[in-house]
Coordinates of C-alpha atoms in Angstrom, one line a residue:
Chain A
M619 CA -0.3 -5.7 6.6
S620 CA 1.3 -6.9 9.8
E621 CA 2.4 -6.8 13.4
Q622 CA 5.5 -8.8 12.1
A623 CA 6.8 -5.3 10.3
G624 CA 9.8 -3.5 12.1
P625 CA 10.0 -0.4 13.8
I626 CA 10.1 3.2 12.7
A627 CA 9.9 3.2 8.6
Q628 CA 13.2 5.1 7.3
T629 CA 11.6 7.1 4.7
P630 CA 12.8 9.9 2.4
A631 CA 12.0 13.5 2.5
P632 CA 8.4 14.4 1.5
P633 CA 6.1 14.7 -0.3
Y634 CA 5.2 10.7 -0.2
T635 CA 2.0 9.0 0.3
A636 CA 0.9 7.4 3.4
V637 CA -2.0 4.7 3.5
I638 CA -3.0 4.7 7.0
F639 CA -5.4 1.3 7.4
T640 CA -7.2 1.4 11.1
S641 CA -8.7 -1.9 11.7
L642 CA -10.9 -3.9 14.8
R643 CA -10.3 -7.6 14.3
T644 CA -12.7 -10.4 14.7
E645 CA -12.4 -13.1 17.3
G646 CA -9.8 -16.0 16.2
D647 CA -7.2 -16.0 13.9
H648 CA -8.9 -17.7 10.7
G649 CA -5.3 -17.7 8.8
Y650 CA -4.7 -14.0 9.7
A651 CA -1.4 -14.4 10.9
V652 CA 0.0 -16.1 8.1
M653 CA -1.8 -13.7 5.5
S654 CA -0.4 -10.7 7.4
A655 CA 3.1 -11.8 7.1
R656 CA 2.7 -12.7 3.5
M657 CA 1.1 -9.2 2.7
T658 CA 4.2 -7.4 4.4
E659 CA 6.2 -9.5 2.3
L660 CA 4.3 -8.9 -1.0
A661 CA 3.9 -5.2 -0.2
S662 CA 7.7 -4.7 0.3
Q663 CA 8.5 -6.0 -3.2
Q664 CA 6.2 -3.6 -5.0
P665 CA 7.2 -0.7 -6.9
G666 CA 7.4 2.5 -4.9
F667 CA 7.3 0.7 -1.5
L668 CA 9.0 3.0 1.1
G669 CA 8.3 1.2 4.2
V670 CA 5.7 0.3 6.9
E671 CA 4.8 0.8 10.5
S672 CA 2.3 -1.3 12.4
A673 CA 0.9 -1.9 15.8
R674 CA -2.3 -3.7 17.5
E675 CA -3.5 -2.7 20.8
G676 CA -7.2 -3.0 20.7
V677 CA -7.5 -1.1 17.5
G678 CA -4.5 -2.0 14.9
I679 CA -3.0 0.6 13.0
T680 CA -0.7 0.0 9.9
V681 CA 0.9 2.9 7.8
S682 CA 2.6 1.9 4.6
Y683 CA 4.3 4.6 2.8
W684 CA 4.6 4.7 -1.0
R685 CA 6.5 6.8 -3.8
D686 CA 3.4 8.4 -4.9
D687 CA -0.5 7.6 -4.8
D688 CA -0.3 5.9 -8.1
A689 CA 2.3 3.4 -6.6
A690 CA -0.3 3.2 -3.5
A691 CA -2.9 2.7 -5.7
A692 CA -1.2 -0.1 -7.7
W693 CA -0.7 -2.1 -4.4
K694 CA -4.2 -2.1 -3.7
Q695 CA -4.9 -3.7 -7.2
V696 CA -2.2 -6.7 -6.8
A697 CA -4.2 -10.0 -7.2
E698 CA -3.1 -11.5 -4.2
H699 CA -3.8 -8.5 -2.3
L700 CA -7.3 -8.3 -3.6
I701 CA -8.1 -11.7 -2.1
A702 CA -6.5 -10.4 1.3
Q703 CA -9.0 -7.5 1.0
E704 CA -12.0 -9.9 0.1
R705 CA -11.3 -12.1 2.9
G706 CA -10.8 -9.2 5.5
R707 CA -14.1 -7.7 4.7
A708 CA -15.6 -11.5 5.4
V709 CA -13.6 -12.8 8.1
W710 CA -11.0 -10.8 9.7
Y711 CA -12.0 -7.5 10.2
D712 CA -15.1 -6.3 12.1
D713 CA -14.4 -2.8 10.7
Y714 CA -11.8 -0.9 9.3
V715 CA -11.0 2.7 7.6
V716 CA -8.4 3.3 4.9
R717 CA -7.2 6.7 4.4
V718 CA -4.8 7.7 1.9
A719 CA -2.7 11.0 2.5
T720 CA 0.0 12.9 1.0
V721 CA 3.0 13.6 3.3
T722 CA 4.0 17.0 3.7
R723 CA 6.8 17.4 6.4
A724 CA 8.1 15.3 8.4
Y725 CA 10.4 15.5 11.6
G726 CA 12.2 13.7 14.7
P727 CA 13.8 14.7 17.8
K728 CA 16.8 16.0 15.3
G729 CA 14.6 18.1 13.4
T730 CA 13.2 18.1 9.9
S731 CA 14.2 15.0 7.5
Chain B
M715 CA -0.8 11.1 23.1
S716 CA -2.3 7.9 24.2
E717 CA -3.1 4.2 24.4
Q718 CA -6.3 5.3 26.0
A719 CA -7.9 6.9 23.1
G720 CA -10.8 4.9 21.5
P721 CA -10.8 2.6 18.6
I722 CA -11.2 3.9 15.0
A723 CA -11.6 7.8 14.9
Q724 CA -15.1 8.8 13.2
T725 CA -13.7 11.9 10.7
P726 CA -15.5 13.8 8.0
A727 CA -15.1 13.5 4.4
P728 CA -11.5 14.5 3.0
P729 CA -9.7 16.5 2.9
Y730 CA -8.4 17.0 6.4
T731 CA -5.2 16.6 8.2
A732 CA -3.4 13.5 9.8
V733 CA -0.3 13.9 12.2
I734 CA 1.3 10.6 12.4
F735 CA 3.6 9.9 15.3
T736 CA 5.4 7.0 15.5
S737 CA 7.7 6.1 18.5
L738 CA 10.0 4.0 20.4
R739 CA 9.5 4.2 23.9
T740 CA 12.6 4.2 26.7
E741 CA 12.5 1.8 29.3
G742 CA 10.2 2.5 32.6
D743 CA 7.2 4.9 32.8
H744 CA 8.5 7.9 34.2
G745 CA 5.2 9.7 34.3
Y746 CA 4.3 8.8 30.8
A747 CA 1.3 7.3 31.3
V748 CA -0.3 10.2 32.9
M749 CA 1.1 12.6 30.6
S750 CA -0.1 10.5 27.7
A751 CA -3.9 10.6 29.1
R752 CA -3.7 14.3 29.8
M753 CA -2.4 15.3 26.2
T754 CA -5.3 13.1 24.7
E755 CA -8.1 14.8 27.0
L756 CA -5.9 18.2 26.0
A757 CA -5.8 17.7 22.3
S758 CA -9.4 16.9 22.1
Q759 CA -10.3 20.2 23.6
Q760 CA -8.2 22.0 20.8
P761 CA -10.4 23.7 17.8
G762 CA -10.3 21.5 14.6
F763 CA -9.7 18.4 16.6
L764 CA -11.4 15.6 14.8
G765 CA -10.3 12.3 16.6
V766 CA -7.2 10.1 17.5
E767 CA -6.0 6.5 16.9
S768 CA -3.5 5.0 18.8
A769 CA -1.9 1.4 19.5
R770 CA 1.6 0.5 20.9
E771 CA 3.2 -3.1 20.0
G772 CA 6.9 -2.7 20.1
V773 CA 6.6 0.8 18.3
G774 CA 3.8 3.2 19.0
I775 CA 1.4 4.6 16.3
T776 CA -0.7 7.6 17.4
V777 CA -2.6 9.4 14.5
S778 CA -4.4 12.5 15.2
Y779 CA -6.7 13.8 12.9
W780 CA -7.3 17.6 12.5
R781 CA -9.7 19.9 10.3
D782 CA -6.5 21.6 8.4
D783 CA -2.8 22.0 8.7
D784 CA -3.3 25.4 10.8
A785 CA -5.4 23.6 13.4
A786 CA -2.6 20.8 13.9
A787 CA 0.1 23.4 13.9
A788 CA -1.7 25.3 16.6
W789 CA -1.9 22.2 18.9
K790 CA 1.7 21.6 18.3
Q791 CA 2.4 25.0 19.8
V792 CA 0.2 24.5 22.7
A793 CA 2.0 25.4 26.2
E794 CA 1.3 22.4 28.2
H795 CA 2.0 20.1 24.7
L796 CA 5.3 21.7 24.3
I797 CA 6.2 20.6 27.7
A798 CA 5.5 17.2 26.7
Q799 CA 7.3 17.4 24.0
E800 CA 10.3 18.6 25.5
R801 CA 10.2 15.9 28.2
G802 CA 9.5 13.3 25.7
R803 CA 12.8 14.1 23.6
A804 CA 14.7 13.8 27.0
V805 CA 12.9 11.0 28.6
W806 CA 10.2 9.0 27.1
Y807 CA 11.3 8.5 23.8
D808 CA 14.4 6.7 22.5
D809 CA 13.3 8.0 18.9
Y810 CA 10.1 9.2 16.8
V811 CA 9.0 10.5 13.9
V812 CA 6.1 12.9 13.2
R813 CA 4.9 13.0 9.8
V814 CA 2.2 15.7 8.7
A815 CA -0.1 14.5 6.1
T816 CA -3.2 15.5 4.0
V817 CA -5.9 12.9 3.8
T818 CA -7.3 13.1 0.2
R819 CA -9.3 9.7 0.2
A820 CA -10.9 7.2 2.7
Y821 CA -13.3 4.6 2.4
G822 CA -14.1 1.5 4.6
P823 CA -15.9 -2.0 4.1
K824 CA -19.0 -0.2 3.0
G825 CA -17.3 2.0 0.4
T826 CA -16.1 5.9 0.3
S827 CA -16.8 7.9 3.0

């Protein structure tokens, strides 16, 4: 997923699924930027995709939002994404953690959504 | 919370609670950096605090991890944090969303934690 993603995701009222991907990059690009943009584009075309937020500052944090756990699990198994995951482990990431979570409450400055 | 936070949080096996705070800053510092460092320090002293990850690149994403929803809710109500939240709404943030989520699965390059 990607730094090219937009700002705050517009998500519906909970519950929905959040996939929190925290990573440390290796040195150099090695095709990362192109893959990252492509994965964001591809994710946004998947059934149940709700939005994505991403920032990198030392650590990278990408949170993608999905209708439910099944939608998130299906995205993990998309063929082109599987190839990116394999290359991620081999080349792009020194370390990462993926956390799958159920969002139960959400609120902003103007109150609960 | 803060850009001063470390890299990938070392969290125990799920379940635990994640608070995903996504924000857009206003222009200028206005005491933000000092508050941010202080809030990270204060959060890390709370009962049930497990760790925090933070990055800002256009959008800011801070994910704090807690033993359970009660621990996360207690941190929200800490007096000094309430003051920071109020000032956040008035001065530091153009917009933000707080999402409270239950982490059900976590894995890294070497498998499930």
